[in-house]
mmCIF file of C-alpha atoms in Angstrom:
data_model
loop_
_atom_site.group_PDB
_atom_site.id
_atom_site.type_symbol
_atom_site.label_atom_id
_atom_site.label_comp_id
_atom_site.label_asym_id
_atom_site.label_seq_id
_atom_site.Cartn_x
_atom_site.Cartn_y
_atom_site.Cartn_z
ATOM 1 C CA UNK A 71 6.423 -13.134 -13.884
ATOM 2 C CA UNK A 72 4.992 -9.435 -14.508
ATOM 3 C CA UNK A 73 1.938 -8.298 -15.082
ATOM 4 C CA UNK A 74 0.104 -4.713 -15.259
ATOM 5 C CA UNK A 75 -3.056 -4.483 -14.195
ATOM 6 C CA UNK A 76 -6.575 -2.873 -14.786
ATOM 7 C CA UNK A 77 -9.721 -4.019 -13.667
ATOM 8 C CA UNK A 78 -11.709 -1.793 -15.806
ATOM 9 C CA UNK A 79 -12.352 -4.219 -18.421
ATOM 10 C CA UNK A 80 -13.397 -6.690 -16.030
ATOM 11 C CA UNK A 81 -16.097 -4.262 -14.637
ATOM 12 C CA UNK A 82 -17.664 -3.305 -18.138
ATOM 13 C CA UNK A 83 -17.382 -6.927 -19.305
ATOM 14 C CA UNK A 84 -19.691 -7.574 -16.181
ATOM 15 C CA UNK A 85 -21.157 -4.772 -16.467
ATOM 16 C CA UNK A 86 -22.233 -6.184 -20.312
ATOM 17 C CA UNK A 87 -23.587 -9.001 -18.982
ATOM 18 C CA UNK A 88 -26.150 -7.522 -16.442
ATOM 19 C CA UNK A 89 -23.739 -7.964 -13.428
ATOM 20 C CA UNK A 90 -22.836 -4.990 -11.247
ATOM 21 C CA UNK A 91 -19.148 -5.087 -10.166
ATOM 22 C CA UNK A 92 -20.083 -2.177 -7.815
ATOM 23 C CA UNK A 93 -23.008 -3.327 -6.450
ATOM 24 C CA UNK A 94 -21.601 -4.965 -2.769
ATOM 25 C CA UNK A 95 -20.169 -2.246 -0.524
ATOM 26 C CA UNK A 96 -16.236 -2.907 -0.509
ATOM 27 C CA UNK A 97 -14.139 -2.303 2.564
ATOM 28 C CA UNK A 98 -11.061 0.105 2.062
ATOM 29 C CA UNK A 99 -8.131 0.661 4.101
ATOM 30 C CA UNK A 100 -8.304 3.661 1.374
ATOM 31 C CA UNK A 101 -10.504 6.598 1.101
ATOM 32 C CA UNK A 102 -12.554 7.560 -2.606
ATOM 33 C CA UNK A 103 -12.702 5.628 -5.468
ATOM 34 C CA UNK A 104 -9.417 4.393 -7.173
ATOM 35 C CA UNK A 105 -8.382 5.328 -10.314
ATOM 36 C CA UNK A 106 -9.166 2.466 -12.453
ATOM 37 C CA UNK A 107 -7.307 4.133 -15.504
ATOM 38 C CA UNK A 108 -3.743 4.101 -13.340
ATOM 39 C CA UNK A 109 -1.100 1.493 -14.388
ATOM 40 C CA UNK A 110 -0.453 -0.584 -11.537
ATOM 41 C CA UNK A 111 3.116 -2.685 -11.599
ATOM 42 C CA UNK A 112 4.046 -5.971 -10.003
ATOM 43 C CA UNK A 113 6.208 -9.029 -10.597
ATOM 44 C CA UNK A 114 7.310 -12.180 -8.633
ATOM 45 C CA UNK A 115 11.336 -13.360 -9.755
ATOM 46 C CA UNK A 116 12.247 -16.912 -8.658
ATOM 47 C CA UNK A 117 15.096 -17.211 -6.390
ATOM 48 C CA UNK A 118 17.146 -19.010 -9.560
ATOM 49 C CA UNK A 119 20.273 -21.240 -9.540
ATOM 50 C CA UNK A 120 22.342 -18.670 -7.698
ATOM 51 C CA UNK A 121 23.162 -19.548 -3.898
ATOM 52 C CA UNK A 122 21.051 -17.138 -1.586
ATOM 53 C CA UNK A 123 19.520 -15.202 -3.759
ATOM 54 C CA UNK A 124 15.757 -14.476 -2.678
ATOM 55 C CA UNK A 125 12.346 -14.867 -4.486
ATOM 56 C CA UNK A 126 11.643 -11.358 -4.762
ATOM 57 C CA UNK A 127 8.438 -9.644 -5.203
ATOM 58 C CA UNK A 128 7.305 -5.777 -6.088
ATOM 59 C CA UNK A 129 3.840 -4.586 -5.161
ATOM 60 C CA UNK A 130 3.708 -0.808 -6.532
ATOM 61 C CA UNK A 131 0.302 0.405 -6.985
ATOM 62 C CA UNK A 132 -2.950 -0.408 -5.714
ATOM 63 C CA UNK A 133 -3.843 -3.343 -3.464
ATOM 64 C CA UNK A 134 -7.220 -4.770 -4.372
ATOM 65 C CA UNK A 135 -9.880 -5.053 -7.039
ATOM 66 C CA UNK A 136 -7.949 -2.450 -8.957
ATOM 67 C CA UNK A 137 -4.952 -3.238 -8.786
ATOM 68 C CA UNK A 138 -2.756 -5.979 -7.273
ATOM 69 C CA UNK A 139 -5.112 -8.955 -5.606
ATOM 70 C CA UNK A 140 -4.244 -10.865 -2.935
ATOM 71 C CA UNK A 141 -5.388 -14.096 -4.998
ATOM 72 C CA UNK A 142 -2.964 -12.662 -7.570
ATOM 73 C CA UNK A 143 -0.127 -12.515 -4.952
ATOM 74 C CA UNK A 144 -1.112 -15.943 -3.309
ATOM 75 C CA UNK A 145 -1.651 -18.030 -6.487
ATOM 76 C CA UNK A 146 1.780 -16.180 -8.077
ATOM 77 C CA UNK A 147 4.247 -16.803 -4.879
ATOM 78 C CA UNK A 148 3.124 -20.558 -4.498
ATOM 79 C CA UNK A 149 4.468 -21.374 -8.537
ATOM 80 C CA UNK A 150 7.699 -19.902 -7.184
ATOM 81 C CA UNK A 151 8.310 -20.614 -3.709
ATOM 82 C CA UNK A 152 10.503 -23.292 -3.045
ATOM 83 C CA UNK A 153 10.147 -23.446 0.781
ATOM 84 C CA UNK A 154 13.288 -22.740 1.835
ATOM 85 C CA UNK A 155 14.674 -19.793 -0.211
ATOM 86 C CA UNK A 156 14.370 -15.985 1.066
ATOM 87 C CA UNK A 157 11.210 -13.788 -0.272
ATOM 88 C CA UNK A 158 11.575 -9.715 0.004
ATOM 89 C CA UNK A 159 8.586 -8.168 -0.998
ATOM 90 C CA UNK A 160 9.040 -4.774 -2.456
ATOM 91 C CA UNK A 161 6.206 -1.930 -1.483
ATOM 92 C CA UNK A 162 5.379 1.563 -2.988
ATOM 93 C CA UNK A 163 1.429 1.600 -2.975
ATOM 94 C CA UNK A 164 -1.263 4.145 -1.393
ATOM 95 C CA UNK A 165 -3.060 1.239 -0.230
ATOM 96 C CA UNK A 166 -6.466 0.090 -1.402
ATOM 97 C CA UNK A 167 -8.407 -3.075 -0.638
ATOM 98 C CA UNK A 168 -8.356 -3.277 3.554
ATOM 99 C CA UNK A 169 -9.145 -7.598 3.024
ATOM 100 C CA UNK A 170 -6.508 -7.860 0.429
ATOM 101 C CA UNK A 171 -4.225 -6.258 2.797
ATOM 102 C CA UNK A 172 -4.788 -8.613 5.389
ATOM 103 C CA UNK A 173 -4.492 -11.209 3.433
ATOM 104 C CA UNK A 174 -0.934 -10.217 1.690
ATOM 105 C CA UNK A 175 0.038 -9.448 5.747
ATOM 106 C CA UNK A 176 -1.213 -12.833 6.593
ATOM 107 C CA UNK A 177 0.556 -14.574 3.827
ATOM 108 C CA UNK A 178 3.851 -12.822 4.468
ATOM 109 C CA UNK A 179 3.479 -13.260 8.113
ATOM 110 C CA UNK A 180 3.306 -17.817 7.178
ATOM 111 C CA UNK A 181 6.284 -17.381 5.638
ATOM 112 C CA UNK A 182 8.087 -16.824 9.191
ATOM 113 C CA UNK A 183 11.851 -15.781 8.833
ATOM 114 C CA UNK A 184 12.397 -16.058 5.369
ATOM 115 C CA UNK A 185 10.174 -13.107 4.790
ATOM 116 C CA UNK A 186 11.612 -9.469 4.724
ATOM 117 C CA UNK A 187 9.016 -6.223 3.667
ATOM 118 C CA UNK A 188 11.020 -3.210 1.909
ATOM 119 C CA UNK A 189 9.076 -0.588 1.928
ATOM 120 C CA UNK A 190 10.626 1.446 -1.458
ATOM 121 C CA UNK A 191 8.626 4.416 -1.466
ATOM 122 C CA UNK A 192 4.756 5.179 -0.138
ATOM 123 C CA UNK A 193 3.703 2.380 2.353
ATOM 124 C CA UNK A 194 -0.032 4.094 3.417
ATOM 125 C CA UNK A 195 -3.304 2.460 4.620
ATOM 126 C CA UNK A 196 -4.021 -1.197 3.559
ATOM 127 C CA UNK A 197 -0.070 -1.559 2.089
ATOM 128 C CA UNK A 198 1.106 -0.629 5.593
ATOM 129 C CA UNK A 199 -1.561 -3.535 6.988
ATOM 130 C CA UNK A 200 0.344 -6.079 4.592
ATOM 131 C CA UNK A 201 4.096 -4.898 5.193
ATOM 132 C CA UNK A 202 3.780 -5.739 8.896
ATOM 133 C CA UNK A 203 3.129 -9.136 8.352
ATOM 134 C CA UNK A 204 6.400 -9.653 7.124
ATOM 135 C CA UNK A 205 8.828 -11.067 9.767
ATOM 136 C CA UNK A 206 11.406 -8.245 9.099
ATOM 137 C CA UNK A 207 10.493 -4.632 7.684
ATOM 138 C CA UNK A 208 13.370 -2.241 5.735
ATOM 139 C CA UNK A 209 12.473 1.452 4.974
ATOM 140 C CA UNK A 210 13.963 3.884 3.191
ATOM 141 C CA UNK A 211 15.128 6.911 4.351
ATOM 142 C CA UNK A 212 13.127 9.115 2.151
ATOM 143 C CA UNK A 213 10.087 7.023 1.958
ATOM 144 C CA UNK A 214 6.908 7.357 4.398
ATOM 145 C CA UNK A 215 4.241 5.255 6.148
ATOM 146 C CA UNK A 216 0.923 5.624 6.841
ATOM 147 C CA UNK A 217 -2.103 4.283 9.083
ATOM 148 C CA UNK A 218 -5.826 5.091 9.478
ATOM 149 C CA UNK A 219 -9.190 3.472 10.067
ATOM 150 C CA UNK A 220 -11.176 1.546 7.519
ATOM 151 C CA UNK A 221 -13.281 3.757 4.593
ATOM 152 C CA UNK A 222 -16.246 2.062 2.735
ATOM 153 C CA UNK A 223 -17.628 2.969 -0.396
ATOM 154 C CA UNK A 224 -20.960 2.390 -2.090
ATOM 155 C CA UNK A 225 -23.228 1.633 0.525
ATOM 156 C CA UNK A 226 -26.592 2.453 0.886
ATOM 157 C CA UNK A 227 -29.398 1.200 2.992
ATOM 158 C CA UNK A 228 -31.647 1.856 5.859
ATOM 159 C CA UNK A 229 -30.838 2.612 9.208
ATOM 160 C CA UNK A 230 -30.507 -0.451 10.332
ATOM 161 C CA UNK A 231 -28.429 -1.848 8.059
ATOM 162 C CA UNK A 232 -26.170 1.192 7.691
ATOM 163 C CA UNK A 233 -25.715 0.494 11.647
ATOM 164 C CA UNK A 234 -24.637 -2.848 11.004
ATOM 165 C CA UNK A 235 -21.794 -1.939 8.152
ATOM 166 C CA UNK A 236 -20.976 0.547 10.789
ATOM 167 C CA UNK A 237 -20.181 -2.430 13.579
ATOM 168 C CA UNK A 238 -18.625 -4.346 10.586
ATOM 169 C CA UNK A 239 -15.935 -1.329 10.418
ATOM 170 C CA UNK A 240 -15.495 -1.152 13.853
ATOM 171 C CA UNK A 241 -14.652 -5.236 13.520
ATOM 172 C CA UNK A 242 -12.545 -4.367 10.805
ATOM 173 C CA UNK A 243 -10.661 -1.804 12.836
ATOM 174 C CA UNK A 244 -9.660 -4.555 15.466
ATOM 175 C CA UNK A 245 -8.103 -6.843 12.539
ATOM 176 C CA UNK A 246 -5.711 -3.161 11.375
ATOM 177 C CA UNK A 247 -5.012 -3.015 15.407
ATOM 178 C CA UNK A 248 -4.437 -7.047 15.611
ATOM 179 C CA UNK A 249 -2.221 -6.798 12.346
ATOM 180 C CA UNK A 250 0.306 -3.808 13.740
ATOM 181 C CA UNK A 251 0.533 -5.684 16.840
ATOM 182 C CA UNK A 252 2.003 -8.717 15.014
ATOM 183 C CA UNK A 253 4.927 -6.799 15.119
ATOM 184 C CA UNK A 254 6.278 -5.783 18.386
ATOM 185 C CA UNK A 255 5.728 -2.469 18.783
ATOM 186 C CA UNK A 256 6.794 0.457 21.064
ATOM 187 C CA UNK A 257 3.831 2.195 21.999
ATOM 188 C CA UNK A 258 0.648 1.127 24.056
ATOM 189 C CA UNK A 259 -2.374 0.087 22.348
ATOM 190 C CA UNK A 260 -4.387 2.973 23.224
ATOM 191 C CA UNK A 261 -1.831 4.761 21.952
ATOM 192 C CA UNK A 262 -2.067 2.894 18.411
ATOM 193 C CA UNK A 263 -5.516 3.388 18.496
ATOM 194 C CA UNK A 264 -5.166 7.035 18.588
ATOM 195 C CA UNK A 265 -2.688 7.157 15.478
ATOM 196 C CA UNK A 266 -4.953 5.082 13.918
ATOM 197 C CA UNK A 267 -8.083 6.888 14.417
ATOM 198 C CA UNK A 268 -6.000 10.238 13.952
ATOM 199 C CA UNK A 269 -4.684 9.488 9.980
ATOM 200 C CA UNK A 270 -1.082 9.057 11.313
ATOM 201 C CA UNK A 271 1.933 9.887 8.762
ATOM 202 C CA UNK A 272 5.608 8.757 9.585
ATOM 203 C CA UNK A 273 8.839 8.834 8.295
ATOM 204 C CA UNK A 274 11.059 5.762 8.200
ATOM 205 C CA UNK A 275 12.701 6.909 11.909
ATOM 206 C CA UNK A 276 9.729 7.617 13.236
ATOM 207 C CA UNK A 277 8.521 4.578 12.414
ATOM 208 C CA UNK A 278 11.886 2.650 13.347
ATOM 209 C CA UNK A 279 10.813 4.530 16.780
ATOM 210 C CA UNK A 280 7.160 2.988 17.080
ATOM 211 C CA UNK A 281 8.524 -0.481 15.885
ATOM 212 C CA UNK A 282 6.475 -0.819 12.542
ATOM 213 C CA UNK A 283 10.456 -1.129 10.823
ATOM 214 C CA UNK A 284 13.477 -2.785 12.083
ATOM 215 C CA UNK A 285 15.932 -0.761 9.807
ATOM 216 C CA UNK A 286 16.244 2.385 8.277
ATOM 217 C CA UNK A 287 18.381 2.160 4.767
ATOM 218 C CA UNK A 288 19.358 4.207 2.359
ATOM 219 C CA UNK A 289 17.795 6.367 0.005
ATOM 220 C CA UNK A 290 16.213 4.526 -2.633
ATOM 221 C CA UNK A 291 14.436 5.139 -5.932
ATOM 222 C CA UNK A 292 11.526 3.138 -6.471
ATOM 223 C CA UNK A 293 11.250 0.949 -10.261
ATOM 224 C CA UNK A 294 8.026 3.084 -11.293
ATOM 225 C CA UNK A 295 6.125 6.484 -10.581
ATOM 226 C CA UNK A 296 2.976 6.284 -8.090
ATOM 227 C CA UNK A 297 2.194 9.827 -9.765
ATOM 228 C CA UNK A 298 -0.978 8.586 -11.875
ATOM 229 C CA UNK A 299 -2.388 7.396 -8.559
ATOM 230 C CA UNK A 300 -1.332 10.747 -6.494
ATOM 231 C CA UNK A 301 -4.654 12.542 -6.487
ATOM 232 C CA UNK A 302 -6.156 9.985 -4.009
ATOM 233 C CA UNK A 303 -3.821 11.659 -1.435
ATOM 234 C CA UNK A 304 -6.342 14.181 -1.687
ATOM 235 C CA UNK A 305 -8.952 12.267 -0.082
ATOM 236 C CA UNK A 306 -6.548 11.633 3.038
ATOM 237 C CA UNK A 307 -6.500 13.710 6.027
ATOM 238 C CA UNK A 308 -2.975 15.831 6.498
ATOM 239 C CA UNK A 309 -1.195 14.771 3.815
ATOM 240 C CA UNK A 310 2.306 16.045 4.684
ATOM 241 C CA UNK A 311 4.375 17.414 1.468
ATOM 242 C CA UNK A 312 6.901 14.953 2.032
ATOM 243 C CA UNK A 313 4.025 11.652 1.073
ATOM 244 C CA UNK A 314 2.821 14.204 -1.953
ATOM 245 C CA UNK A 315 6.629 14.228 -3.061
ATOM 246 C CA UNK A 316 6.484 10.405 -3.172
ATOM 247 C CA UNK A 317 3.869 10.354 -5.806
ATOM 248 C CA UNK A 318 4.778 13.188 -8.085
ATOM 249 C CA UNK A 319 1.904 15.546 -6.604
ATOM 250 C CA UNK A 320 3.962 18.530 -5.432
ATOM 251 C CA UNK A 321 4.626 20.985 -8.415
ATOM 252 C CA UNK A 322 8.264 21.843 -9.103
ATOM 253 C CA UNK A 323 9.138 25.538 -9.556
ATOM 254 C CA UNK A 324 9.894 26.111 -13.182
ATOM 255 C CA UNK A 325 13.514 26.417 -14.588
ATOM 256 C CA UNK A 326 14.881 29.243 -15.337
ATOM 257 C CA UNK A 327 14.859 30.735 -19.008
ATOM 258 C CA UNK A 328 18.516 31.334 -20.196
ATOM 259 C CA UNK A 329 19.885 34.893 -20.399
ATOM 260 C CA UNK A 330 20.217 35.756 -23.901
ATOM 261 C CA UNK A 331 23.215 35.185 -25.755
ATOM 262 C CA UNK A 332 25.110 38.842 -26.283
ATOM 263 C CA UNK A 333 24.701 40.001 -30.049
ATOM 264 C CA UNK A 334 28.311 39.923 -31.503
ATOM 265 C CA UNK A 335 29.801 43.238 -32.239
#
């Protein structure tokens, strides 16, 4: 089952009818305003005849509203799941929606041991919430993982009520914290708090080291490019050149023009 998704129809179809798809503040493990033009890619495979070979899943894109829904994720792994067969769940996304991530994490995380997370490529904000829930977590050498504290978008308000959406993203900062700690980590929780709070980038031993992944593989290429959805790194706070490479964002010198073939004498 694959599908590629865009929500922009959906919002000018409602939009058509007099209903503003924009209209409720949404909480984001994901700072700015997606790219609702970028081709997001995922796909569920059924375990099939063969003898231990897993359900496997890719999430590559965005996690929410614009891209990949946890409803889309939920509804798509219960037609395949037979209860007893292994799931790995593929990630390479910047994140997106921070309640879509929870609820991928919290889906993974029923599945107990069958479930292993490979994270392919970029694993930032709300896709690092959802990898953790997984019972075991792969990484890739060459690919990168990110946390940070919860970003909303299109809210507006009086005082009092922006002072409530504020303690409603300091709630929402407890379920990231709660959802890392699933996993048994090596650092204190103050000490997550700071990384959190701080816009922390890792690479796959570093986060081996911290306990957010049990093994450390080899270099992998992920199945599609994350480069259409690389300029909301620039909303992020130290971006290291090594996530930018991950998306496509980093310019390569050019080649070389040949030398001139010598004119025959």
């Amino acid at each position: 089952m694959m599908k590629m998704t865009n929500r922009l129809a959906l919002a000018v179809m409602l939009g058509g009818l007099g209903v503003d798809a924009w209209a409720q503040p949404r909480m984001l493990n994901l700072e700015g305003v997606p790219d609702l033009n970028a081709e997001h890619w995922y796909s569920i495979h059924a375990a099939g005849e063969e003898s231990g070979k897993p359900i496997e899943v890719y999430i590559y894109g965005e996690i929410g509203f614009w891209g990949v829904t946890s409803g889309d994720f939920i509804r798509d792994l219960k037609e395949v799941d037979d209860g007893v067969s292994e799931v790995l769940v593929h990630f390479d996304t910047v994140g997106g929606d921070l309640f879509d991530g929870v609820a991928i994490h919290n889906t993974l995380r029923a599945l107990g041991e069958r479930c292993t997370g490979q994270i392919d490529g970029a694993c930032f904000s709300a896709g690092s919430v959802a990898v953790c829930g997984a019972h075991r977590v792969r990484m890739a050498d060459n690919a990168m993982f990110m946390i940070h504290n919860p970003w909303i978008m299109n809210m507006s308000g009086d005082s009092e009520e922006l002072r409530k959406m504020a303690d409603m993203m300091d709630k929402a900062s407890e379920g990231i914290v709660a959802s890392y700690q699933h996993r048994a980590l090596n650092i204190e929780d103050a000490e997550l708090r700071r990384m959190i709070n701080d816009t922390t980038w890792l690479t796959a031993s570093e986060a081996k080291t911290h306990g957010f992944v049990d093994e450390v593989f080899g270099e992998v290429a992920p199945l599609v490019n994350n480069a259409p959805l690389g300029k909301i790194l620039n909303r992020y706070r130290n971006v290291p050149e090594a996530a930018l490479r991950l998306v496509g964002k980093v310019e390569q010198p050019p080649e070389p023009e040949p030398e001139p073939e010598p004119e025959p004498v």
